[in-house]
Amino acid sequence: MNVGIDGFSFYTPKYFLPLQTLALARQVDPQKYLRGLGQYRMAVLPPDEDVVTMGANAAVNLLNKHSLDDVDLLLFATESAIDQSKAGGLFIHGLLKLSERCRVVELKQACYSGVFGLQLAVSFIKSKMAKKVLLITSDNARYGLATAGESSQGAAAVALLITENPRITALEEQAAFCSFDTMDFFKPNYMSEAIVDGHYSCTVYLNFLKKTWQIYQDETGLGLNDFSAFCFHIPVPRLVEKAYQQLDKHSALFHQEALLYYSRHIGNSYTASFFLGLASLLEQSSCDFTGQRLGCYSYGSGSSSEFFSMIVQPNYKKHLNTDYHMHLLENRIELDIKRYEEFYDFNLLDHVNGCSIPCTVHSGYYRLVKISNHQRIYALHTQQKDLERQVVDEKFYIF
Ligand code: CAA
């Protein structure tokens, strides 16, 4: 049975900070960020957006080409959870008015849980436990103002539909994986920012790549020549350039620039970053990958990794959302350092008494309106009400 990705769409907030601006504010040579780390801009989450609104905003765009009525499993992968009990995906289930006959679960293992969600979705479909899976990966990467990791922050969500006879990529069965207890990057429950041992984390990322790629080759008998392109988890573009170098010196042959394009302009988005890379590779490369094999490496700090492969399906280009994604990226608002720091320092705890959260003009389709009785209340953005879609329930118009 052929199972894999039938459609995907990403969302990233409408605000960004140029890394040149950050460098000047932090008194760092801009070339360190632009060339040394290969990062040009970072997406910045406004106060009235979170992983739920980003995920819903990513998924709502799928409705242009797909029906979500028969989704019977929603997997929500994040490491920026908004609740320690309730799955963030249940808010999205409500906003999109998905069927009651749908399982909803949240997955966690750092940046790896998105790819694990993909594998889980494929096995649910193959074993007939689900017909159509909506996988949402959504994260806001935060390291703290003026920290070494600050330049690799970012935010995005990717929504994917996983089905039988997929129109974009089909997963192959072979996969190699690896886990080991490390403390390269972690986020205790009482903290809103990750603690990261930056250089150590990069070493672990590359060591895990070496191990999983070796296991994959040993177990499948496949080698570099069996792949047309590679898709990696992208925490920092420069690290992925090193990953390409580790696999093979001729990285240009494997479409490195196409893979990294979106991430260079968005930054890290943890669970979403692998899929942002996949979108970038397929949408930004002029090559036709039909029938070709993509090698895929996912890494999640802590640490777990996986190497697997996908076959690109005929006519896949017709099912991409390139124009929409480019429109999103080209119509963002540039922040100065003061506004960026205000957005960053916004503290939701000051708003748990039910007062409204400041409405930013350029939020996405859905926004976070307030927290009432400790419950998050989401709504259509006021400016979007004219574009109302049938999937949105009246009960969300409470402001
Ligand atoms: N001009 C050009 N290049 C310059 C430069 C200049 N003026 N100054 C420095 N550079 C180069 C350096 O030579 C270096 O290049 P090489 O790696 O090729 O040697 C590069 O810029 C970076 O310089 P530093 O190593 O000094 O940078 P840093 O100490 O500030 O930290 C970092 C870099 C560790 C990646 C940091 O950004 C960080 O901690 N990021 C967050 C953690 C992270 O993303 N880890 C990745 C693996 S963990 C993971 O995968 C999970 C996840 O998503 C987080």
Tab-separated table of C-alpha atoms and ligand atoms in Angstrom:
chain	number	residue	atom	x	y	z
A	1	MET	CA	0.000	0.000	0.000
A	2	ASN	CA	1.316	3.438	-1.033
A	3	VAL	CA	0.950	5.860	1.902
A	4	GLY	CA	2.416	9.301	2.484
A	5	ILE	CA	1.960	13.051	2.146
A	6	ASP	CA	-1.051	14.052	0.050
A	7	GLY	CA	-0.863	17.779	0.794
A	8	PHE	CA	0.899	20.291	3.038
A	9	SER	CA	0.855	23.960	3.841
A	10	PHE	CA	2.901	26.069	6.227
A	11	TYR	CA	2.200	29.209	8.189
A	12	THR	CA	4.698	31.589	9.701
A	13	PRO	CA	3.878	34.786	11.631
A	14	LYS	CA	3.539	38.041	9.725
A	15	TYR	CA	6.447	39.691	11.586
A	16	PHE	CA	10.176	39.216	11.146
A	17	LEU	CA	13.441	40.610	12.446
A	18	PRO	CA	16.351	40.952	9.994
A	19	LEU	CA	19.438	39.341	11.542
A	20	GLN	CA	21.388	42.385	10.447
A	21	THR	CA	19.237	44.425	12.908
A	22	LEU	CA	19.836	41.865	15.651
A	23	ALA	CA	23.579	41.861	15.023
A	24	LEU	CA	23.821	45.651	15.270
A	25	ALA	CA	21.821	45.643	18.522
A	26	ARG	CA	23.964	42.884	20.048
A	27	GLN	CA	27.216	44.402	18.742
A	28	VAL	CA	28.051	41.341	16.686
A	29	ASP	CA	29.513	41.451	13.165
A	30	PRO	CA	26.414	40.874	10.925
A	31	GLN	CA	28.492	38.519	8.777
A	32	LYS	CA	28.595	36.087	11.670
A	33	TYR	CA	24.827	35.562	11.390
A	34	LEU	CA	24.474	36.023	7.641
A	35	ARG	CA	27.478	33.987	6.518
A	36	GLY	CA	28.717	32.214	9.653
A	37	LEU	CA	25.275	30.786	10.512
A	38	GLY	CA	23.595	31.218	7.127
A	39	GLN	CA	20.536	32.857	8.682
A	40	TYR	CA	18.998	36.062	7.197
A	41	ARG	CA	15.762	36.674	9.100
A	42	MET	CA	13.807	35.234	11.985
A	43	ALA	CA	10.026	34.995	12.199
A	44	VAL	CA	8.652	36.611	15.370
A	45	LEU	CA	5.433	35.487	17.038
A	46	PRO	CA	3.137	38.395	18.049
A	47	PRO	CA	1.379	38.339	21.467
A	48	ASP	CA	-1.933	37.145	20.041
A	49	GLU	CA	-0.556	34.046	18.334
A	50	ASP	CA	0.704	30.732	19.694
A	51	VAL	CA	1.289	27.182	18.496
A	52	VAL	CA	-2.461	26.625	18.229
A	53	THR	CA	-3.167	29.642	16.013
A	54	MET	CA	-0.111	28.869	13.866
A	55	GLY	CA	-1.251	25.252	13.476
A	56	ALA	CA	-4.838	26.256	12.644
A	57	ASN	CA	-3.581	28.948	10.259
A	58	ALA	CA	-1.445	26.342	8.473
A	59	ALA	CA	-4.302	23.842	8.280
A	60	VAL	CA	-6.955	26.309	7.098
A	61	ASN	CA	-5.026	26.855	3.901
A	62	LEU	CA	-5.243	23.118	3.134
A	63	LEU	CA	-8.997	23.622	2.748
A	64	ASN	CA	-8.433	25.314	-0.601
A	65	LYS	CA	-7.420	21.998	-2.096
A	66	HIS	CA	-8.589	19.293	0.327
A	67	SER	CA	-11.552	18.281	2.411
A	68	LEU	CA	-10.847	17.725	6.100
A	69	ASP	CA	-14.291	16.210	6.785
A	70	ASP	CA	-13.021	12.635	6.841
A	71	VAL	CA	-9.897	13.239	8.961
A	72	ASP	CA	-10.112	10.580	11.670
A	73	LEU	CA	-6.786	11.205	13.427
A	74	LEU	CA	-5.246	14.566	14.294
A	75	LEU	CA	-1.670	14.435	15.566
A	76	PHE	CA	-0.246	17.633	17.035
A	77	ALA	CA	3.538	17.695	17.473
A	78	THR	CA	5.130	20.507	19.448
A	79	GLU	CA	7.752	21.283	22.050
A	80	SER	CA	6.060	24.600	22.912
A	81	ALA	CA	3.051	22.965	24.605
A	82	ILE	CA	0.410	25.323	26.014
A	83	ASP	CA	-0.986	22.777	28.476
A	84	GLN	CA	0.457	19.815	30.326
A	85	SER	CA	-2.720	17.793	30.031
A	86	LYS	CA	-4.956	18.846	27.153
A	87	ALA	CA	-3.670	18.280	23.621
A	88	GLY	CA	-3.218	21.582	21.770
A	89	GLY	CA	-4.688	19.811	18.741
A	90	LEU	CA	-8.122	19.788	20.409
A	91	PHE	CA	-8.335	23.577	20.053
A	92	ILE	CA	-7.489	23.166	16.367
A	93	HIS	CA	-10.047	20.377	16.075
A	94	GLY	CA	-12.638	22.886	17.356
A	95	LEU	CA	-11.511	25.802	15.204
A	96	LEU	CA	-11.584	23.678	12.044
A	97	LYS	CA	-14.829	21.938	13.056
A	98	LEU	CA	-13.422	18.492	12.413
A	99	SER	CA	-15.552	15.417	12.837
A	100	GLU	CA	-16.284	14.062	16.335
A	101	ARG	CA	-15.133	10.700	15.003
A	102	CYS	CA	-11.525	11.779	15.143
A	103	ARG	CA	-8.760	10.865	17.578
A	104	VAL	CA	-6.659	13.827	18.783
A	105	VAL	CA	-3.277	13.370	20.464
A	106	GLU	CA	-0.228	15.567	21.157
A	107	LEU	CA	3.280	14.162	20.608
A	108	LYS	CA	6.547	15.187	22.258
A	109	GLN	CA	10.218	14.350	21.695
A	110	ALA	CA	11.817	17.689	20.868
A	111	CYS	CA	12.122	18.349	17.125
A	112	TYR	CA	11.771	14.636	16.270
A	113	SER	CA	8.098	14.213	17.230
A	114	GLY	CA	6.850	15.637	13.900
A	115	VAL	CA	8.596	12.922	11.903
A	116	PHE	CA	7.524	10.322	14.445
A	117	GLY	CA	3.959	11.619	13.873
A	118	LEU	CA	4.420	11.031	10.154
A	119	GLN	CA	5.503	7.414	10.742
A	120	LEU	CA	2.646	6.878	13.203
A	121	ALA	CA	0.157	8.273	10.680
A	122	VAL	CA	1.462	5.967	7.947
A	123	SER	CA	1.198	2.876	10.158
A	124	PHE	CA	-2.314	3.827	11.326
A	125	ILE	CA	-3.390	4.063	7.684
A	126	LYS	CA	-1.627	0.854	6.653
A	127	SER	CA	-3.238	-1.048	9.526
A	128	LYS	CA	-6.649	0.474	8.636
A	129	MET	CA	-6.921	2.240	12.013
A	130	ALA	CA	-7.252	5.595	10.219
A	131	LYS	CA	-8.225	6.736	6.734
A	132	LYS	CA	-6.912	10.272	6.671
A	133	VAL	CA	-4.526	11.849	9.177
A	134	LEU	CA	-3.982	15.553	9.771
A	135	LEU	CA	-0.491	16.022	11.196
A	136	ILE	CA	0.256	19.486	12.574
A	137	THR	CA	3.763	20.452	13.643
A	138	SER	CA	3.998	23.854	15.309
A	139	ASP	CA	6.700	25.568	17.358
A	140	ASN	CA	8.086	28.843	18.595
A	141	ALA	CA	11.872	28.598	19.092
A	142	ARG	CA	12.961	30.776	22.039
A	143	TYR	CA	16.418	30.979	23.633
A	144	GLY	CA	16.275	34.336	25.444
A	145	LEU	CA	17.286	37.884	24.556
A	146	ALA	CA	21.026	38.397	24.041
A	147	THR	CA	21.850	34.672	24.316
A	148	ALA	CA	24.044	32.707	21.891
A	149	GLY	CA	20.982	30.910	20.546
A	150	GLU	CA	18.952	34.094	19.950
A	151	SER	CA	19.908	34.319	16.271
A	152	SER	CA	18.469	30.860	15.608
A	153	GLN	CA	14.998	31.606	16.986
A	154	GLY	CA	11.962	31.469	14.707
A	155	ALA	CA	8.352	30.291	14.492
A	156	ALA	CA	6.247	28.287	12.051
A	157	ALA	CA	3.719	25.488	11.706
A	158	VAL	CA	3.278	22.939	8.953
A	159	ALA	CA	-0.002	21.061	8.417
A	160	LEU	CA	0.181	17.793	6.456
A	161	LEU	CA	-2.467	15.421	5.172
A	162	ILE	CA	-1.386	11.788	5.230
A	163	THR	CA	-3.390	9.398	3.053
A	164	GLU	CA	-3.317	6.300	0.887
A	165	ASN	CA	-2.249	6.995	-2.728
A	166	PRO	CA	-0.619	10.311	-1.745
A	167	ARG	CA	-0.044	12.972	-4.386
A	168	ILE	CA	3.248	14.420	-3.098
A	169	THR	CA	5.503	11.785	-1.494
A	170	ALA	CA	5.115	8.143	-0.448
A	171	LEU	CA	7.120	6.815	2.490
A	172	GLU	CA	9.319	3.772	2.025
A	173	GLU	CA	9.292	1.126	4.743
A	174	GLN	CA	12.982	1.087	5.653
A	175	ALA	CA	14.037	3.404	8.461
A	176	ALA	CA	16.975	3.569	10.851
A	177	PHE	CA	16.676	5.171	14.251
A	178	CYS	CA	18.738	5.803	17.296
A	179	SER	CA	18.252	7.136	20.855
A	180	PHE	CA	20.604	8.069	23.660
A	181	ASP	CA	20.061	10.080	26.859
A	182	THR	CA	21.767	13.468	26.389
A	183	MET	CA	21.274	16.972	27.857
A	184	ASP	CA	22.142	19.030	24.799
A	185	PHE	CA	18.870	20.975	24.785
A	186	PHE	CA	15.904	20.827	27.171
A	187	LYS	CA	13.094	22.954	28.603
A	188	PRO	CA	12.035	22.277	32.216
A	189	ASN	CA	8.289	22.733	32.867
A	190	TYR	CA	8.882	25.921	34.850
A	191	MET	CA	10.755	27.620	32.006
A	192	SER	CA	9.529	29.299	28.825
A	193	GLU	CA	12.908	29.156	27.109
A	194	ALA	CA	15.125	26.236	26.221
A	195	ILE	CA	18.433	25.612	27.969
A	196	VAL	CA	20.937	24.669	25.303
A	197	ASP	CA	24.573	23.698	25.203
A	198	GLY	CA	24.901	25.069	21.656
A	199	HIS	CA	28.179	23.613	20.409
A	200	TYR	CA	27.581	20.280	22.124
A	201	SER	CA	24.099	20.104	20.551
A	202	CYS	CA	25.588	20.609	17.082
A	203	THR	CA	28.107	17.820	17.717
A	204	VAL	CA	25.366	15.471	18.892
A	205	TYR	CA	23.222	16.341	15.825
A	206	LEU	CA	26.091	15.403	13.502
A	207	ASN	CA	27.069	12.271	15.491
A	208	PHE	CA	23.490	11.003	15.381
A	209	LEU	CA	23.406	11.655	11.627
A	210	LYS	CA	26.563	9.596	11.207
A	211	LYS	CA	25.112	6.726	13.265
A	212	THR	CA	21.631	6.602	11.732
A	213	TRP	CA	22.949	6.989	8.176
A	214	GLN	CA	25.394	4.120	8.784
A	215	ILE	CA	22.678	1.870	10.246
A	216	TYR	CA	20.383	2.801	7.332
A	217	GLN	CA	23.044	1.888	4.746
A	218	ASP	CA	23.901	-1.383	6.522
A	219	GLU	CA	20.281	-2.444	6.790
A	220	THR	CA	19.055	-1.382	3.329
A	221	GLY	CA	22.122	-1.722	1.145
A	222	LEU	CA	21.343	1.756	-0.248
A	223	GLY	CA	24.042	4.405	-0.622
A	224	LEU	CA	24.420	8.053	-1.661
A	225	ASN	CA	23.849	7.309	-5.344
A	226	ASP	CA	20.374	5.988	-4.596
A	227	PHE	CA	19.195	9.458	-3.514
A	228	SER	CA	18.408	12.561	-5.565
A	229	ALA	CA	18.153	14.966	-2.672
A	230	PHE	CA	18.233	15.116	1.116
A	231	CYS	CA	15.912	16.650	3.611
A	232	PHE	CA	17.159	17.489	7.109
A	233	HIS	CA	15.904	18.930	10.353
A	234	ILE	CA	17.174	22.532	10.105
A	235	PRO	CA	18.021	24.174	13.460
A	236	VAL	CA	20.628	26.486	11.884
A	237	PRO	CA	21.328	26.492	8.105
A	238	ARG	CA	25.108	26.346	8.635
A	239	LEU	CA	24.762	23.120	10.643
A	240	VAL	CA	22.882	21.540	7.750
A	241	GLU	CA	25.625	22.622	5.338
A	242	LYS	CA	27.980	20.694	7.636
A	243	ALA	CA	25.607	17.724	7.596
A	244	TYR	CA	25.717	17.694	3.776
A	245	GLN	CA	29.512	17.864	3.903
A	246	GLN	CA	29.569	14.926	6.306
A	247	LEU	CA	27.463	12.822	3.916
A	248	ASP	CA	29.258	13.944	0.792
A	249	LYS	CA	31.547	16.769	-0.235
A	250	HIS	CA	29.475	17.569	-3.348
A	251	SER	CA	26.521	18.975	-1.479
A	252	ALA	CA	25.363	21.183	-4.390
A	253	LEU	CA	24.345	18.002	-6.193
A	254	PHE	CA	21.785	17.350	-3.525
A	255	HIS	CA	19.902	20.664	-3.802
A	256	GLN	CA	21.168	22.167	-0.565
A	257	GLU	CA	20.154	25.733	-1.434
A	258	ALA	CA	16.565	24.802	-2.307
A	259	LEU	CA	16.243	22.897	0.984
A	260	LEU	CA	17.476	25.803	3.094
A	261	TYR	CA	15.644	28.697	1.402
A	262	TYR	CA	12.575	28.962	3.673
A	263	SER	CA	14.554	28.303	6.864
A	264	ARG	CA	17.063	31.055	6.099
A	265	HIS	CA	14.104	33.482	6.145
A	266	ILE	CA	12.139	31.981	9.047
A	267	GLY	CA	14.636	30.499	11.509
A	268	ASN	CA	14.194	27.364	13.563
A	269	SER	CA	10.693	26.013	14.072
A	270	TYR	CA	11.655	22.806	15.916
A	271	THR	CA	9.054	20.129	15.001
A	272	ALA	CA	8.002	22.067	11.883
A	273	SER	CA	11.524	22.673	10.629
A	274	PHE	CA	12.005	19.304	8.883
A	275	PHE	CA	8.746	19.795	6.949
A	276	LEU	CA	9.569	23.414	6.170
A	277	GLY	CA	12.736	22.014	4.585
A	278	LEU	CA	10.715	19.486	2.580
A	279	ALA	CA	8.390	22.270	1.364
A	280	SER	CA	11.384	24.398	0.465
A	281	LEU	CA	13.139	21.593	-1.415
A	282	LEU	CA	10.108	20.695	-3.529
A	283	GLU	CA	8.924	24.283	-4.089
A	284	GLN	CA	12.218	26.113	-4.569
A	285	SER	CA	14.101	23.629	-6.731
A	286	SER	CA	13.599	23.910	-10.484
A	287	CYS	CA	14.213	20.146	-10.784
A	288	ASP	CA	11.487	17.635	-11.359
A	289	PHE	CA	11.876	15.012	-8.607
A	290	THR	CA	9.140	12.720	-9.926
A	291	GLY	CA	9.859	9.094	-9.037
A	292	GLN	CA	13.033	10.023	-7.186
A	293	ARG	CA	14.067	9.057	-3.665
A	294	LEU	CA	14.599	11.687	-0.956
A	295	GLY	CA	16.821	10.831	2.023
A	296	CYS	CA	15.376	12.248	5.244
A	297	TYR	CA	17.121	12.937	8.556
A	298	SER	CA	15.215	13.986	11.649
A	299	TYR	CA	16.878	14.851	14.958
A	300	GLY	CA	15.324	15.684	18.332
A	301	SER	CA	17.499	16.795	21.221
A	302	GLY	CA	17.585	14.651	24.260
A	303	SER	CA	18.182	12.708	21.854
A	304	SER	CA	16.422	10.615	19.177
A	305	SER	CA	17.054	10.539	15.456
A	306	GLU	CA	15.715	8.784	12.383
A	307	PHE	CA	16.828	8.318	8.787
A	308	PHE	CA	14.146	7.277	6.306
A	309	SER	CA	13.178	7.850	2.704
A	310	MET	CA	10.294	9.020	0.529
A	311	ILE	CA	9.522	8.646	-3.169
A	312	VAL	CA	8.238	11.762	-4.937
A	313	GLN	CA	4.939	11.146	-6.744
A	314	PRO	CA	4.004	11.974	-10.375
A	315	ASN	CA	2.556	15.488	-10.928
A	316	TYR	CA	3.424	16.482	-7.346
A	317	LYS	CA	4.081	20.076	-8.432
A	318	LYS	CA	0.366	20.584	-9.078
A	319	HIS	CA	-0.343	19.896	-5.412
A	320	LEU	CA	2.170	22.279	-3.839
A	321	ASN	CA	1.266	25.661	-2.339
A	322	THR	CA	4.276	27.601	-3.605
A	323	ASP	CA	2.449	30.849	-4.477
A	324	TYR	CA	0.725	31.028	-1.113
A	325	HIS	CA	3.971	30.353	0.774
A	326	MET	CA	5.912	32.961	-1.199
A	327	HIS	CA	3.101	35.461	-0.622
A	328	LEU	CA	3.354	34.816	3.128
A	329	LEU	CA	7.106	35.388	3.131
A	330	GLU	CA	7.036	38.450	0.913
A	331	ASN	CA	4.301	40.257	2.827
A	332	ARG	CA	5.681	40.233	6.343
A	333	ILE	CA	6.205	43.304	8.533
A	334	GLU	CA	9.774	44.152	9.482
A	335	LEU	CA	10.283	44.815	13.204
A	336	ASP	CA	12.834	47.097	14.786
A	337	ILE	CA	14.716	45.810	17.822
A	338	LYS	CA	12.441	47.630	20.314
A	339	ARG	CA	9.222	46.130	18.941
A	340	TYR	CA	10.872	42.694	18.661
A	341	GLU	CA	11.859	42.824	22.338
A	342	GLU	CA	8.335	43.960	23.313
A	343	PHE	CA	6.821	41.011	21.446
A	344	TYR	CA	9.389	38.680	22.981
A	345	ASP	CA	8.799	39.922	26.541
A	346	PHE	CA	5.004	39.789	26.328
A	347	ASN	CA	3.903	37.792	29.366
A	348	LEU	CA	0.690	35.820	29.091
A	349	LEU	CA	0.541	35.501	32.894
A	350	ASP	CA	-0.403	39.209	33.038
A	351	HIS	CA	-3.558	38.326	31.101
A	352	VAL	CA	-4.997	35.319	32.920
A	353	ASN	CA	-7.751	37.445	34.520
A	354	GLY	CA	-9.750	37.641	31.293
A	355	CYS	CA	-8.559	40.970	29.944
A	356	SER	CA	-8.043	40.991	26.194
A	357	ILE	CA	-4.682	40.301	24.662
A	358	PRO	CA	-3.474	43.193	22.488
A	359	CYS	CA	-4.637	42.596	18.943
A	360	THR	CA	-1.856	42.878	16.395
A	361	VAL	CA	-3.093	44.061	13.042
A	362	HIS	CA	-1.266	41.432	11.099
A	363	SER	CA	-2.036	38.173	12.879
A	364	GLY	CA	-3.095	35.209	10.822
A	365	TYR	CA	-6.583	33.916	10.174
A	366	TYR	CA	-7.060	32.883	13.822
A	367	ARG	CA	-5.806	34.700	16.886
A	368	LEU	CA	-5.661	34.248	20.661
A	369	VAL	CA	-8.146	36.720	22.151
A	370	LYS	CA	-7.957	36.221	25.902
A	371	ILE	CA	-7.569	33.812	28.772
A	372	SER	CA	-10.746	33.488	30.791
A	373	ASN	CA	-10.920	31.168	33.829
A	374	HIS	CA	-7.526	29.895	32.666
A	375	GLN	CA	-9.082	28.844	29.345
A	376	ARG	CA	-7.587	30.051	26.086
A	377	ILE	CA	-10.175	31.725	23.862
A	378	TYR	CA	-9.447	31.841	20.162
A	379	ALA	CA	-11.271	33.718	17.400
A	380	LEU	CA	-11.142	34.752	13.821
A	381	HIS	CA	-9.052	37.848	13.426
A	382	THR	CA	-11.453	40.821	13.157
A	383	GLN	CA	-9.979	41.802	9.828
A	384	GLN	CA	-10.701	38.344	8.520
A	385	LYS	CA	-14.375	38.215	9.451
A	386	ASP	CA	-15.336	39.309	5.946
A	387	LEU	CA	-13.589	36.236	4.642
A	388	GLU	CA	-15.519	34.021	7.002
A	389	ARG	CA	-15.426	30.355	6.143
A	390	GLN	CA	-17.989	27.774	7.053
A	391	VAL	CA	-15.504	25.865	9.199
A	392	VAL	CA	-15.568	28.562	11.880
A	393	ASP	CA	-18.078	28.255	14.674
A	394	GLU	CA	-20.099	31.277	15.857
A	395	LYS	CA	-19.172	30.564	19.460
A	396	PHE	CA	-15.696	31.922	18.830
A	397	TYR	CA	-16.960	35.444	18.122
A	398	ILE	CA	-16.829	36.573	21.706
A	399	PHE	CA	-15.050	39.890	21.510
B	1	CAA	N1	32.079	36.431	9.676
B	1	CAA	C1	31.809	35.204	9.133
B	1	CAA	N2	31.685	34.071	9.897
B	1	CAA	C2	31.795	34.205	11.243
B	1	CAA	C3	32.078	35.439	11.864
B	1	CAA	C4	32.224	36.586	11.020
B	1	CAA	N3	32.483	37.787	11.529
B	1	CAA	N4	32.149	35.237	13.192
B	1	CAA	C5	31.922	33.912	13.406
B	1	CAA	N5	31.724	33.299	12.240
B	1	CAA	C6	31.415	31.871	12.006
B	1	CAA	C7	32.240	30.960	12.879
B	1	CAA	O1	33.520	30.708	12.331
B	1	CAA	C8	31.349	29.729	12.900
B	1	CAA	O2	31.498	29.017	11.689
B	1	CAA	P1	31.906	27.456	11.701
B	1	CAA	O3	30.815	26.763	12.462
B	1	CAA	O4	31.967	27.097	10.257
B	1	CAA	O5	33.200	27.376	12.420
B	1	CAA	C9	29.923	30.301	12.856
B	1	CAA	O6	30.081	31.656	12.415
B	1	CAA	C10	29.239	30.307	14.209
B	1	CAA	O7	30.088	30.947	15.121
B	1	CAA	P2	30.155	30.452	16.630
B	1	CAA	O8	30.358	28.981	16.681
B	1	CAA	O9	31.120	31.312	17.363
B	1	CAA	O10	28.673	30.794	17.082
B	1	CAA	P3	28.028	30.776	18.510
B	1	CAA	O11	28.967	30.287	19.551
B	1	CAA	O12	27.429	32.097	18.740
B	1	CAA	O13	26.839	29.665	18.416
B	1	CAA	C11	25.237	28.079	17.771
B	1	CAA	C12	26.325	29.048	17.284
B	1	CAA	C13	25.846	27.058	18.726
B	1	CAA	C14	24.644	27.323	16.584
B	1	CAA	C15	24.130	28.913	18.483
B	1	CAA	O14	23.466	29.685	17.538
B	1	CAA	C16	23.121	28.084	19.244
B	1	CAA	O15	23.324	27.724	20.392
B	1	CAA	N6	21.937	27.778	18.592
B	1	CAA	C17	20.861	27.046	19.232
B	1	CAA	C18	21.141	25.580	19.405
B	1	CAA	C19	21.035	24.795	18.126
B	1	CAA	O16	20.366	25.197	17.181
B	1	CAA	N7	21.657	23.614	18.089
B	1	CAA	C20	21.584	22.751	16.907
B	1	CAA	C21	21.580	21.280	17.234
B	1	CAA	S1	20.290	20.908	18.424
B	1	CAA	C22	18.902	20.562	17.456
B	1	CAA	O17	19.003	20.241	16.328
B	1	CAA	C23	17.587	20.690	18.099
B	1	CAA	C24	17.084	22.039	17.821
B	1	CAA	O18	16.378	22.274	16.847
B	1	CAA	C25	17.475	23.118	18.727
